[in-house]
Short mmCIF file of C-alpha atoms in Angstrom, two decimals:
data_model
loop_
_atom_site.label_atom_id
_atom_site.label_comp_id
_atom_site.label_asym_id
_atom_site.label_seq_id
_atom_site.Cartn_x
_atom_site.Cartn_y
_atom_site.Cartn_z
CA UNK A 23 -29.19 42.01 29.39
CA UNK A 24 -25.66 40.75 30.22
CA UNK A 25 -23.26 40.53 27.25
CA UNK A 26 -19.78 39.01 27.11
CA UNK A 27 -17.54 40.62 24.47
CA UNK A 28 -14.34 39.20 23.01
CA UNK A 29 -12.36 39.41 19.76
CA UNK A 30 -9.19 38.20 18.08
CA UNK A 31 -7.45 41.50 17.31
CA UNK A 32 -6.63 42.08 20.98
CA UNK A 33 -8.25 44.09 23.78
CA UNK A 34 -6.64 47.38 22.70
CA UNK A 35 -7.92 47.30 19.11
CA UNK A 36 -10.28 49.97 17.79
CA UNK A 37 -12.93 47.42 16.72
CA UNK A 38 -13.62 45.98 20.17
CA UNK A 39 -13.64 49.43 21.74
CA UNK A 40 -16.30 50.68 19.29
CA UNK A 41 -18.33 47.51 19.91
CA UNK A 42 -18.20 47.83 23.70
CA UNK A 43 -19.17 51.51 23.56
CA UNK A 44 -22.23 50.66 21.47
CA UNK A 45 -23.34 47.61 23.48
CA UNK A 46 -22.95 49.44 26.81
CA UNK A 47 -25.92 51.59 25.69
CA UNK A 48 -28.19 48.53 25.91
CA UNK A 49 -26.51 46.04 28.26
CA UNK A 50 -24.19 45.24 31.13
CA UNK A 51 -21.00 44.35 29.19
CA UNK A 52 -18.07 42.21 30.41
CA UNK A 53 -14.97 42.25 28.20
CA UNK A 54 -12.59 39.27 28.13
CA UNK A 55 -10.23 39.50 25.18
CA UNK A 56 -6.75 38.44 24.12
CA UNK A 57 -3.85 40.50 25.39
CA UNK A 58 -2.29 40.38 21.91
CA UNK A 59 -3.51 39.89 18.37
CA UNK A 60 -4.71 36.31 17.71
CA UNK A 61 -5.86 36.46 14.08
CA UNK A 62 -6.15 33.19 12.10
CA UNK A 63 -5.76 31.08 15.23
CA UNK A 64 -9.01 29.26 14.41
CA UNK A 65 -10.54 27.38 17.32
CA UNK A 66 -7.24 26.88 19.17
CA UNK A 67 -7.40 26.47 22.94
CA UNK A 68 -4.53 26.64 25.43
CA UNK A 69 -3.80 23.41 27.29
CA UNK A 70 0.00 23.09 27.35
CA UNK A 71 0.51 26.25 29.39
CA UNK A 72 -1.66 27.93 32.03
CA UNK A 73 -3.58 31.14 31.34
CA UNK A 74 -3.03 34.45 33.10
CA UNK A 75 -5.70 37.11 33.56
CA UNK A 76 -4.80 40.81 33.57
CA UNK A 77 -7.02 43.80 34.32
CA UNK A 78 -6.97 46.23 31.40
CA UNK A 79 -7.68 49.91 32.01
CA UNK A 80 -8.55 52.52 29.41
CA UNK A 81 -8.83 56.26 30.04
CA UNK A 82 -8.25 55.61 33.74
CA UNK A 83 -11.19 53.17 34.05
CA UNK A 84 -11.44 49.37 34.18
CA UNK A 85 -12.32 48.25 30.63
CA UNK A 86 -12.07 44.45 30.84
CA UNK A 87 -9.90 41.36 31.33
CA UNK A 88 -6.93 40.67 29.06
CA UNK A 89 -5.92 37.00 28.66
CA UNK A 90 -2.62 35.64 27.34
CA UNK A 91 -4.52 33.10 25.26
CA UNK A 92 -6.76 32.55 22.25
CA UNK A 93 -10.26 33.95 21.57
CA UNK A 94 -11.81 30.58 22.51
CA UNK A 95 -9.83 30.62 25.80
CA UNK A 96 -11.25 34.09 26.59
CA UNK A 97 -14.83 32.89 26.16
CA UNK A 98 -14.30 29.72 28.21
CA UNK A 99 -12.60 31.42 31.16
CA UNK A 100 -14.92 34.42 30.90
CA UNK A 101 -18.05 32.30 31.25
CA UNK A 102 -16.59 29.75 33.69
CA UNK A 103 -14.59 31.96 36.04
CA UNK A 104 -14.77 35.70 35.45
CA UNK A 105 -18.54 36.26 35.18
CA UNK A 106 -20.73 35.49 38.19
CA UNK A 107 -23.45 34.06 35.94
CA UNK A 108 -23.48 33.09 32.23
CA UNK A 109 -24.24 36.01 29.89
CA UNK A 110 -27.49 36.30 27.91
CA UNK A 111 -25.44 36.92 24.78
CA UNK A 112 -21.85 36.84 23.56
CA UNK A 113 -20.57 39.18 20.81
CA UNK A 114 -17.18 38.80 19.12
CA UNK A 115 -15.50 41.60 17.19
CA UNK A 116 -15.60 44.01 15.58
CA UNK A 117 -13.01 42.26 13.45
CA UNK A 118 -10.66 44.20 11.21
CA UNK A 119 -11.23 42.26 7.95
CA UNK A 120 -14.08 40.12 6.62
CA UNK A 121 -14.83 36.58 7.79
CA UNK A 122 -16.76 35.03 4.94
CA UNK A 123 -16.63 31.80 2.92
CA UNK A 124 -13.60 29.63 3.78
CA UNK A 125 -12.21 32.31 6.13
CA UNK A 126 -14.82 31.30 8.71
CA UNK A 127 -12.71 28.17 9.29
CA UNK A 128 -9.55 30.12 10.13
CA UNK A 129 -11.13 32.99 12.04
CA UNK A 130 -10.45 33.60 15.72
CA UNK A 131 -13.36 36.06 15.79
CA UNK A 132 -15.83 33.42 14.62
CA UNK A 133 -14.29 30.79 16.92
CA UNK A 134 -14.86 32.98 19.99
CA UNK A 135 -18.57 33.20 19.14
CA UNK A 136 -18.66 29.51 18.28
CA UNK A 137 -17.18 28.65 21.69
CA UNK A 138 -20.05 30.61 23.29
CA UNK A 139 -22.58 28.68 21.16
CA UNK A 140 -20.95 25.41 22.30
CA UNK A 141 -21.52 26.63 25.90
CA UNK A 142 -25.22 27.28 25.08
CA UNK A 143 -24.82 31.08 25.04
CA UNK A 144 -26.38 32.71 21.92
CA UNK A 145 -23.68 34.58 20.03
CA UNK A 146 -22.78 36.90 17.18
CA UNK A 147 -19.45 37.41 15.39
CA UNK A 148 -19.15 40.74 13.57
CA UNK A 149 -16.49 41.85 11.09
CA UNK A 150 -15.88 44.83 8.82
CA UNK A 151 -14.56 44.05 5.34
CA UNK A 152 -11.27 45.94 5.57
CA UNK A 153 -8.06 45.77 7.58
CA UNK A 154 -7.86 49.57 7.66
CA UNK A 155 -11.22 50.69 8.96
CA UNK A 156 -11.52 54.39 9.78
CA UNK A 157 -15.00 54.34 11.31
CA UNK A 158 -16.57 51.41 13.14
CA UNK A 159 -19.73 53.29 14.11
CA UNK A 160 -22.07 51.73 11.52
CA UNK A 161 -20.88 48.19 12.29
CA UNK A 162 -21.26 48.95 16.01
CA UNK A 163 -24.83 50.03 15.36
CA UNK A 164 -25.54 46.81 13.40
CA UNK A 165 -24.12 44.83 16.34
CA UNK A 166 -26.48 46.64 18.72
CA UNK A 167 -29.55 46.08 16.51
CA UNK A 168 -28.76 42.39 16.07
CA UNK A 169 -27.97 41.93 19.78
CA UNK A 170 -31.47 43.19 20.63
CA UNK A 171 -33.00 41.05 17.89
CA UNK A 172 -31.25 37.84 19.01
CA UNK A 173 -32.08 38.57 22.65
CA UNK A 174 -35.74 38.96 21.72
CA UNK A 175 -36.10 36.11 19.20
CA UNK A 176 -33.50 33.66 20.53
CA UNK A 177 -31.32 31.26 18.55
CA UNK A 178 -31.37 27.44 18.58
CA UNK A 179 -28.77 25.95 20.95
CA UNK A 180 -25.45 25.60 19.16
CA UNK A 181 -26.23 28.18 16.47
CA UNK A 182 -24.51 31.57 16.13
CA UNK A 183 -24.75 34.44 13.65
CA UNK A 184 -21.75 35.39 11.55
CA UNK A 185 -22.14 39.01 10.46
CA UNK A 186 -20.06 40.90 7.90
CA UNK A 187 -20.41 44.63 7.30
CA UNK A 188 -19.05 46.39 4.18
CA UNK A 189 -16.46 49.07 4.93
CA UNK A 190 -18.65 51.89 3.59
CA UNK A 191 -20.40 54.98 4.86
CA UNK A 192 -23.88 54.06 6.10
CA UNK A 193 -25.63 55.77 3.18
CA UNK A 194 -23.82 53.52 0.68
CA UNK A 195 -24.99 50.27 2.36
CA UNK A 196 -27.40 48.42 0.02
CA UNK A 197 -29.26 46.60 2.82
CA UNK A 198 -29.00 43.52 5.00
CA UNK A 199 -29.34 39.90 3.83
CA UNK A 200 -29.69 36.46 5.38
CA UNK A 201 -26.94 34.38 3.71
CA UNK A 202 -25.15 31.02 3.55
CA UNK A 203 -21.40 30.42 3.94
CA UNK A 204 -19.86 31.04 0.52
CA UNK A 205 -17.72 28.60 -1.46
CA UNK A 206 -14.89 31.03 -2.33
CA UNK A 207 -11.45 29.73 -1.36
CA UNK A 208 -7.84 30.91 -1.26
CA UNK A 209 -5.33 30.22 -3.96
CA UNK A 210 -2.39 30.05 -1.54
CA UNK A 211 1.06 31.18 -2.53
CA UNK A 212 4.13 30.70 -0.35
CA UNK A 213 6.62 33.43 -1.10
CA UNK A 214 10.12 32.05 -0.61
CA UNK A 215 12.82 34.35 0.77
CA UNK A 216 16.37 33.92 1.99
CA UNK A 217 17.44 35.29 5.39
CA UNK A 218 20.79 37.10 5.93
CA UNK A 219 22.29 33.75 6.97
CA UNK A 220 21.40 32.00 3.72
CA UNK A 221 18.43 30.04 5.05
CA UNK A 222 15.05 29.84 3.28
CA UNK A 223 11.79 30.97 4.83
CA UNK A 224 8.25 31.19 3.46
CA UNK A 225 5.51 33.82 3.82
CA UNK A 226 1.91 32.72 3.28
CA UNK A 227 0.10 34.95 0.81
CA UNK A 228 -2.43 34.35 -1.96
CA UNK A 229 -5.66 35.43 -3.60
CA UNK A 230 -9.26 34.71 -2.72
CA UNK A 231 -10.81 33.02 -5.73
CA UNK A 232 -14.32 34.45 -5.93
CA UNK A 233 -16.81 31.77 -6.95
CA UNK A 234 -19.86 33.17 -5.13
CA UNK A 235 -22.01 35.24 -7.45
CA UNK A 236 -25.46 34.76 -5.94
CA UNK A 237 -26.49 37.15 -3.18
CA UNK A 238 -27.54 34.15 -1.11
CA UNK A 239 -23.81 33.70 -0.25
CA UNK A 240 -21.93 35.85 2.28
CA UNK A 241 -19.02 36.70 -0.01
CA UNK A 242 -21.26 37.93 -2.85
CA UNK A 243 -23.47 39.87 -0.43
CA UNK A 244 -20.61 41.97 0.97
CA UNK A 245 -19.11 42.50 -2.49
CA UNK A 246 -22.46 44.02 -3.46
CA UNK A 247 -22.48 46.32 -0.41
CA UNK A 248 -24.95 44.33 1.70
CA UNK A 249 -24.55 43.49 5.38
CA UNK A 250 -24.43 39.66 5.49
CA UNK A 251 -25.92 37.57 8.33
CA UNK A 252 -25.18 33.81 8.25
CA UNK A 253 -26.43 31.28 10.81
CA UNK A 254 -23.64 28.73 11.44
CA UNK A 255 -23.23 25.77 13.80
CA UNK A 256 -20.57 23.29 14.88
CA UNK A 257 -22.08 20.03 13.65
CA UNK A 258 -19.57 19.15 10.94
CA UNK A 259 -21.23 15.87 9.92
CA UNK A 260 -21.68 15.68 6.16
CA UNK A 261 -25.15 14.09 6.24
CA UNK A 262 -25.41 13.73 2.47
CA UNK A 263 -22.16 11.75 2.30
CA UNK A 264 -23.21 9.83 5.44
CA UNK A 265 -26.24 8.51 3.52
CA UNK A 266 -24.21 7.82 0.37
CA UNK A 267 -21.49 5.98 2.28
CA UNK A 268 -23.98 3.39 3.54
CA UNK A 269 -23.33 1.80 0.13
CA UNK A 270 -19.68 1.30 1.09
CA UNK A 271 -20.72 -1.27 3.71
CA UNK A 272 -17.70 -0.41 5.79
CA UNK A 273 -18.89 -2.79 8.49
CA UNK A 274 -17.38 -5.53 6.28
CA UNK A 275 -14.01 -3.82 5.87
CA UNK A 276 -12.41 -5.48 8.85
CA UNK A 277 -13.36 -9.04 7.98
CA UNK A 278 -10.84 -11.65 7.03
CA UNK A 279 -11.35 -11.35 3.28
CA UNK A 280 -10.60 -7.64 3.25
CA UNK A 281 -7.40 -8.24 5.18
CA UNK A 282 -6.35 -10.92 2.73
CA UNK A 283 -6.90 -8.60 -0.24
CA UNK A 284 -4.57 -6.06 1.35
CA UNK A 285 -1.79 -8.36 2.36
CA UNK A 286 -1.59 -10.02 -1.07
CA UNK B 17 -0.87 6.32 -5.19
CA UNK B 18 0.79 9.42 -3.71
CA UNK B 19 -0.10 10.18 -0.09
CA UNK B 20 0.74 13.26 2.00
CA UNK B 21 0.95 12.53 5.73
CA UNK B 22 0.82 15.06 8.58
CA UNK B 23 -0.26 15.16 12.23
CA UNK B 24 -0.45 17.45 15.26
CA UNK B 25 1.69 15.54 17.75
CA UNK B 26 4.88 16.40 15.87
CA UNK B 27 7.05 14.59 13.32
CA UNK B 28 8.91 12.54 15.95
CA UNK B 29 5.80 11.04 17.57
CA UNK B 30 5.17 7.30 17.55
CA UNK B 31 1.74 7.66 15.90
CA UNK B 32 2.94 9.29 12.67
CA UNK B 33 5.84 6.87 12.39
CA UNK B 34 3.53 3.85 12.62
CA UNK B 35 1.20 5.45 10.06
CA UNK B 36 4.00 6.18 7.57
CA UNK B 37 5.41 2.65 7.91
CA UNK B 38 1.99 1.18 7.11
CA UNK B 39 1.14 3.52 4.22
CA UNK B 40 4.57 3.07 2.60
CA UNK B 41 3.48 -0.54 1.90
CA UNK B 42 0.82 0.75 -0.52
CA UNK B 43 1.91 4.23 -1.64
CA UNK B 44 4.59 6.82 -2.27
CA UNK B 45 4.40 8.81 1.02
CA UNK B 46 5.54 12.40 1.61
CA UNK B 47 5.64 13.50 5.26
CA UNK B 48 5.18 17.18 6.18
CA UNK B 49 4.51 17.55 9.90
CA UNK B 50 4.97 20.04 12.73
CA UNK B 51 8.42 20.26 14.29
CA UNK B 52 6.79 20.36 17.73
CA UNK B 53 3.51 19.22 19.29
CA UNK B 54 0.53 21.29 18.08
CA UNK B 55 -2.41 19.68 19.87
CA UNK B 56 -5.66 21.65 20.27
CA UNK B 57 -4.51 24.32 17.83
CA UNK B 58 -7.69 23.85 15.78
CA UNK B 59 -7.52 25.25 12.27
CA UNK B 60 -4.87 27.87 13.06
CA UNK B 61 -2.63 29.03 10.22
CA UNK B 62 0.57 31.05 10.45
CA UNK B 63 0.44 34.50 8.86
CA UNK B 64 2.22 36.83 11.29
CA UNK B 65 5.56 35.05 10.98
CA UNK B 66 7.15 33.17 8.10
CA UNK B 67 7.46 29.38 8.05
CA UNK B 68 10.69 27.42 8.00
CA UNK B 69 11.13 23.97 6.52
CA UNK B 70 13.60 21.46 8.02
CA UNK B 71 14.59 18.05 6.71
CA UNK B 72 13.97 15.41 9.37
CA UNK B 73 15.99 12.20 9.36
CA UNK B 74 15.22 8.99 11.21
CA UNK B 75 17.53 5.98 11.49
CA UNK B 76 19.96 7.70 9.14
CA UNK B 77 17.38 8.16 6.36
CA UNK B 78 15.28 11.13 5.18
CA UNK B 79 11.85 10.69 6.80
CA UNK B 80 10.06 13.94 5.90
CA UNK B 81 9.81 17.72 6.27
CA UNK B 82 9.39 19.34 9.69
CA UNK B 83 7.66 22.75 9.77
CA UNK B 84 7.71 25.30 12.60
CA UNK B 85 3.95 25.81 12.15
CA UNK B 86 0.52 24.30 12.60
CA UNK B 87 -0.94 21.13 11.06
CA UNK B 88 -2.91 23.24 8.53
CA UNK B 89 0.31 25.07 7.59
CA UNK B 90 2.00 21.71 6.91
CA UNK B 91 -0.74 20.63 4.51
CA UNK B 92 -0.80 23.97 2.69
CA UNK B 93 2.96 24.25 2.17
CA UNK B 94 3.22 20.50 1.52
CA UNK B 95 0.75 20.60 -1.34
CA UNK B 96 1.75 24.04 -2.69
CA UNK B 97 5.54 23.91 -2.44
CA UNK B 98 7.07 20.65 -1.26
CA UNK B 99 5.29 18.11 -3.47
CA UNK B 100 5.81 18.25 -7.23
CA UNK B 101 2.13 17.41 -7.83
CA UNK B 102 -0.90 17.26 -5.50
CA UNK B 103 -1.27 13.93 -3.66
CA UNK B 104 -4.08 11.47 -4.40
CA UNK B 105 -4.83 11.31 -0.68
CA UNK B 106 -3.87 13.03 2.57
CA UNK B 107 -3.82 11.17 5.90
CA UNK B 108 -3.45 12.90 9.28
CA UNK B 109 -2.38 11.07 12.45
CA UNK B 110 -2.20 8.69 14.08
CA UNK B 111 -3.29 11.00 16.88
CA UNK B 112 -2.55 10.15 20.48
CA UNK B 113 -6.08 10.61 21.93
CA UNK B 114 -9.58 10.47 20.41
CA UNK B 115 -11.09 13.20 18.24
CA UNK B 116 -14.83 12.73 18.56
CA UNK B 117 -17.88 14.90 19.27
CA UNK B 118 -16.93 18.49 20.18
CA UNK B 119 -13.20 17.66 20.13
CA UNK B 120 -13.33 17.69 16.33
CA UNK B 121 -13.56 21.49 16.59
CA UNK B 122 -10.35 21.83 18.62
CA UNK B 123 -8.32 19.14 16.90
CA UNK B 124 -5.17 19.90 14.95
CA UNK B 125 -5.26 16.36 13.51
CA UNK B 126 -8.71 16.87 12.03
CA UNK B 127 -7.82 20.38 10.82
CA UNK B 128 -4.85 19.05 8.82
CA UNK B 129 -7.17 16.66 6.98
CA UNK B 130 -9.80 19.38 6.62
CA UNK B 131 -7.21 21.69 5.02
CA UNK B 132 -6.53 18.95 2.45
CA UNK B 133 -10.28 18.61 1.79
CA UNK B 134 -10.46 22.40 1.28
CA UNK B 135 -7.67 21.99 -1.32
CA UNK B 136 -9.74 19.27 -3.07
CA UNK B 137 -7.51 16.42 -1.86
CA UNK B 138 -9.50 13.52 -0.34
CA UNK B 139 -8.40 13.01 3.25
CA UNK B 140 -8.61 10.92 6.40
CA UNK B 141 -7.87 11.88 10.02
CA UNK B 142 -7.13 8.93 12.29
CA UNK B 143 -6.85 8.86 16.08
CA UNK B 144 -6.47 6.23 18.80
CA UNK B 145 -8.56 6.73 21.94
CA UNK B 146 -5.72 7.04 24.45
CA UNK B 147 -2.85 9.40 25.18
CA UNK B 148 -0.64 6.47 26.17
CA UNK B 149 -0.85 4.06 23.25
CA UNK B 150 1.56 1.12 23.38
CA UNK B 151 0.80 -0.36 19.95
CA UNK B 152 -0.35 1.61 16.90
CA UNK B 153 -0.27 -1.38 14.55
CA UNK B 154 -4.03 -2.02 14.40
CA UNK B 155 -4.83 1.68 13.82
CA UNK B 156 -2.10 1.76 11.15
CA UNK B 157 -3.77 -1.21 9.46
CA UNK B 158 -7.17 0.53 9.57
CA UNK B 159 -5.56 3.61 7.99
CA UNK B 160 -4.17 1.46 5.19
CA UNK B 161 -7.50 -0.29 4.55
CA UNK B 162 -9.40 3.01 4.48
CA UNK B 163 -6.76 4.70 2.31
CA UNK B 164 -7.26 1.99 -0.33
CA UNK B 165 -11.04 2.22 0.04
CA UNK B 166 -11.13 6.03 -0.33
CA UNK B 167 -8.71 5.87 -3.26
CA UNK B 168 -10.97 3.33 -4.98
CA UNK B 169 -14.40 4.84 -4.16
CA UNK B 170 -13.53 8.55 -3.92
CA UNK B 171 -15.05 11.19 -1.65
CA UNK B 172 -17.12 14.23 -2.64
CA UNK B 173 -15.02 17.42 -2.91
CA UNK B 174 -14.73 19.05 0.50
CA UNK B 175 -15.55 15.90 2.48
CA UNK B 176 -13.07 14.03 4.69
CA UNK B 177 -13.31 10.99 6.94
CA UNK B 178 -12.69 11.34 10.67
CA UNK B 179 -11.66 7.94 12.04
CA UNK B 180 -11.32 6.92 15.70
CA UNK B 181 -9.87 3.57 16.77
CA UNK B 182 -10.35 2.14 20.29
CA UNK B 183 -7.07 1.56 22.14
CA UNK B 184 -7.56 -2.21 22.30
CA UNK B 185 -5.91 -5.34 20.96
CA UNK B 186 -7.34 -6.19 17.54
CA UNK B 187 -9.25 -9.23 18.83
CA UNK B 188 -11.24 -7.04 21.24
CA UNK B 189 -12.46 -4.66 18.51
CA UNK B 190 -16.25 -5.00 18.08
CA UNK B 191 -16.29 -3.90 14.44
CA UNK B 192 -16.35 -0.71 12.33
CA UNK B 193 -19.26 1.72 12.05
CA UNK B 194 -20.27 4.69 9.90
CA UNK B 195 -21.13 7.44 12.42
CA UNK B 196 -22.16 11.07 12.93
CA UNK B 197 -20.32 13.69 15.02
CA UNK B 198 -21.53 13.17 18.61
CA UNK B 199 -23.10 15.81 20.85
CA UNK B 200 -20.93 15.18 23.94
CA UNK B 201 -19.25 18.33 25.26
CA UNK B 202 -16.72 19.35 27.92
CA UNK B 203 -17.67 20.61 31.32
CA UNK B 204 -14.65 22.92 31.57
CA UNK B 205 -12.96 23.63 34.87
CA UNK B 206 -10.21 26.23 35.29
CA UNK B 207 -7.98 25.18 38.15
CA UNK B 208 -6.64 28.32 39.83
CA UNK B 209 -3.09 28.25 41.25
CA UNK B 210 -0.72 30.82 42.68
CA UNK B 211 2.83 31.12 41.36
CA UNK B 212 5.89 31.62 43.67
CA UNK B 213 5.53 35.39 43.14
CA UNK B 214 1.93 35.52 44.41
CA UNK B 215 0.27 35.80 40.99
CA UNK B 216 -2.72 33.71 39.90
CA UNK B 217 -2.72 31.41 36.91
CA UNK B 218 -5.30 28.98 35.51
CA UNK B 219 -5.04 25.47 34.07
CA UNK B 220 -7.78 24.27 31.75
CA UNK B 221 -9.17 20.91 32.80
CA UNK B 222 -12.64 19.35 32.86
CA UNK B 223 -14.77 16.33 32.11
CA UNK B 224 -16.37 15.17 28.89
CA UNK B 225 -20.10 14.95 29.55
CA UNK B 226 -21.22 11.84 27.67
CA UNK B 227 -24.60 12.41 26.05
CA UNK B 228 -24.17 10.09 23.07
CA UNK B 229 -25.69 6.68 23.75
CA UNK B 230 -26.69 5.57 20.24
CA UNK B 231 -24.04 3.77 18.20
CA UNK B 232 -24.80 6.13 15.32
CA UNK B 233 -22.59 8.71 17.12
CA UNK B 234 -18.79 8.61 17.15
CA UNK B 235 -18.39 8.95 20.91
CA UNK B 236 -20.75 6.04 21.68
CA UNK B 237 -19.19 3.87 18.98
CA UNK B 238 -15.67 4.09 20.42
CA UNK B 239 -16.95 3.62 23.98
CA UNK B 240 -18.47 0.35 22.78
CA UNK B 241 -15.19 -0.77 21.19
CA UNK B 242 -16.08 0.01 17.57
CA UNK B 243 -13.87 1.80 15.05
CA UNK B 244 -15.81 4.98 14.14
CA UNK B 245 -15.78 6.54 10.64
CA UNK B 246 -17.51 9.96 10.29
CA UNK B 247 -17.76 11.94 7.04
CA UNK B 248 -17.32 15.65 7.86
CA UNK B 249 -17.13 18.81 5.78
CA UNK B 250 -16.42 22.52 6.21
CA UNK B 251 -19.77 24.03 5.27
CA UNK B 252 -20.79 25.43 8.64
CA UNK B 253 -24.10 26.93 7.44
CA UNK B 254 -26.97 25.93 9.73
CA UNK B 255 -29.53 25.36 6.94
CA UNK B 256 -32.41 24.60 9.32
CA UNK B 257 -31.95 27.91 11.13
CA UNK B 258 -31.40 29.65 7.78
CA UNK B 259 -34.93 28.58 6.76
CA UNK B 260 -36.41 29.49 10.16
CA UNK B 261 -34.74 32.91 10.20
CA UNK B 262 -36.55 33.94 7.02
CA UNK B 263 -39.38 34.76 9.45
CA UNK B 264 -37.15 37.37 11.12
CA UNK B 265 -37.32 39.51 7.96
CA UNK B 266 -33.91 40.95 8.74
CA UNK B 267 -33.99 42.87 5.47
CA UNK B 268 -36.19 45.36 7.38
CA UNK B 269 -33.84 45.70 10.33
CA UNK B 270 -31.92 48.62 8.93
CA UNK B 271 -34.90 50.76 8.02
CA UNK B 272 -35.69 54.01 9.77
CA UNK B 273 -38.29 52.57 12.11
CA UNK B 274 -35.87 49.97 13.50
CA UNK B 275 -33.29 52.68 14.16
CA UNK B 276 -35.85 54.79 15.96
CA UNK B 277 -36.86 51.89 18.20
CA UNK B 278 -33.27 51.51 19.26
CA UNK B 279 -32.46 55.13 19.91
CA UNK B 280 -35.59 55.66 22.01
#
């Protein structure tokens, strides 16, 4: 099995190194990851500037390619240019911090895996629910188990798995659950400060408002010490609203009468 | 009606100025837009650095707030800090270039509107299908008509409209259609060049592979000269795969037997 690994915390982060160590036990692993941290970049891609590719060595050995771009850039250039053939699987992570509920939208980790799914490569994003993780070994084991499972069972084209692992010793893990993206959202706060020159600036902060209480949602699953596995895709069409909006009859919106109503 | 306007091409672009002019005929408009172009940034948000807010003047008058951040940042700080109360509607655009099919994922224009939808503000993203638009007046009129329509009919919480307008004189427009996100994707090509110092660098380029031929998809609608209106949301759960994956019985994956299979 050939696996492409990327992340958003940067190629020198502890999470990706634990992931690569674990996956190299079962596969031929190519690493293409951002040179620097790229958290919360979402599905950004680099088009205004060219990309550069650096060889990154660790402990005197070639570890992988470092890119001065986003997680999605790494996956694109990895599959298109740096690998001789497309991988059987792409794994993104292990992220320092959970990617559940609304955070899936902002996550570079998830976007790397989503880019692979767009390119018809089955993929997994994996995150641990803390920014100060001491031991990635359990999450790395979960990644390995799920990599084998996805390789054996396959995923529909365009679908990826978003996996979140509680930051707990293995013996305190309650189990593993198939989940849906939760509905919890951020209550954003911009903290206003004044710089030494008298000018205002704003730091984004805030609190996640927990509205997911059923274990069928990712956010509730991890809060209750379960590993959460959510199948996600990139078809954003709201089919329910699509059906409801047929009543709007928007095909008539551009006719002369509608214009007249506006201009008067 | 109070409307918040943002975009990804930057506050001084022709598209946002045409949009604001049109919407000011029907509403009290607040503009909060990136200081500089932010195309293809997806749903990135700024957390590693603080944001700064500048007042932007045009023709000697206050036009709006310019932010040194992403489109999603503009919507967050606009709603949380710069407006005294949340707007009735948020409109993003008018983008220079279409945002259909897979491009919805990468688009800063769509992400600005999606951020508003996340914050429970109904929203519309609007794009014209060319990077060199001479006349935004028809698209600006469409924005105005749809703004009134959405304000009157409402949208479900979390749903936004993604609108694409062909770059054609109004008399050549075939009509307006309710559509789904198309399946067309990019065949990416990284063009390799060598800098004056002998180092390689890569430009992202490529071709959109057109697979959408039914007018029910956004990409086919605009190719056939229709205005396309697609309801999209931010629930990325793949419900079909969720049901199918119940057969995987992943709740058993972490038991002793599964571990043993892996280690042997």
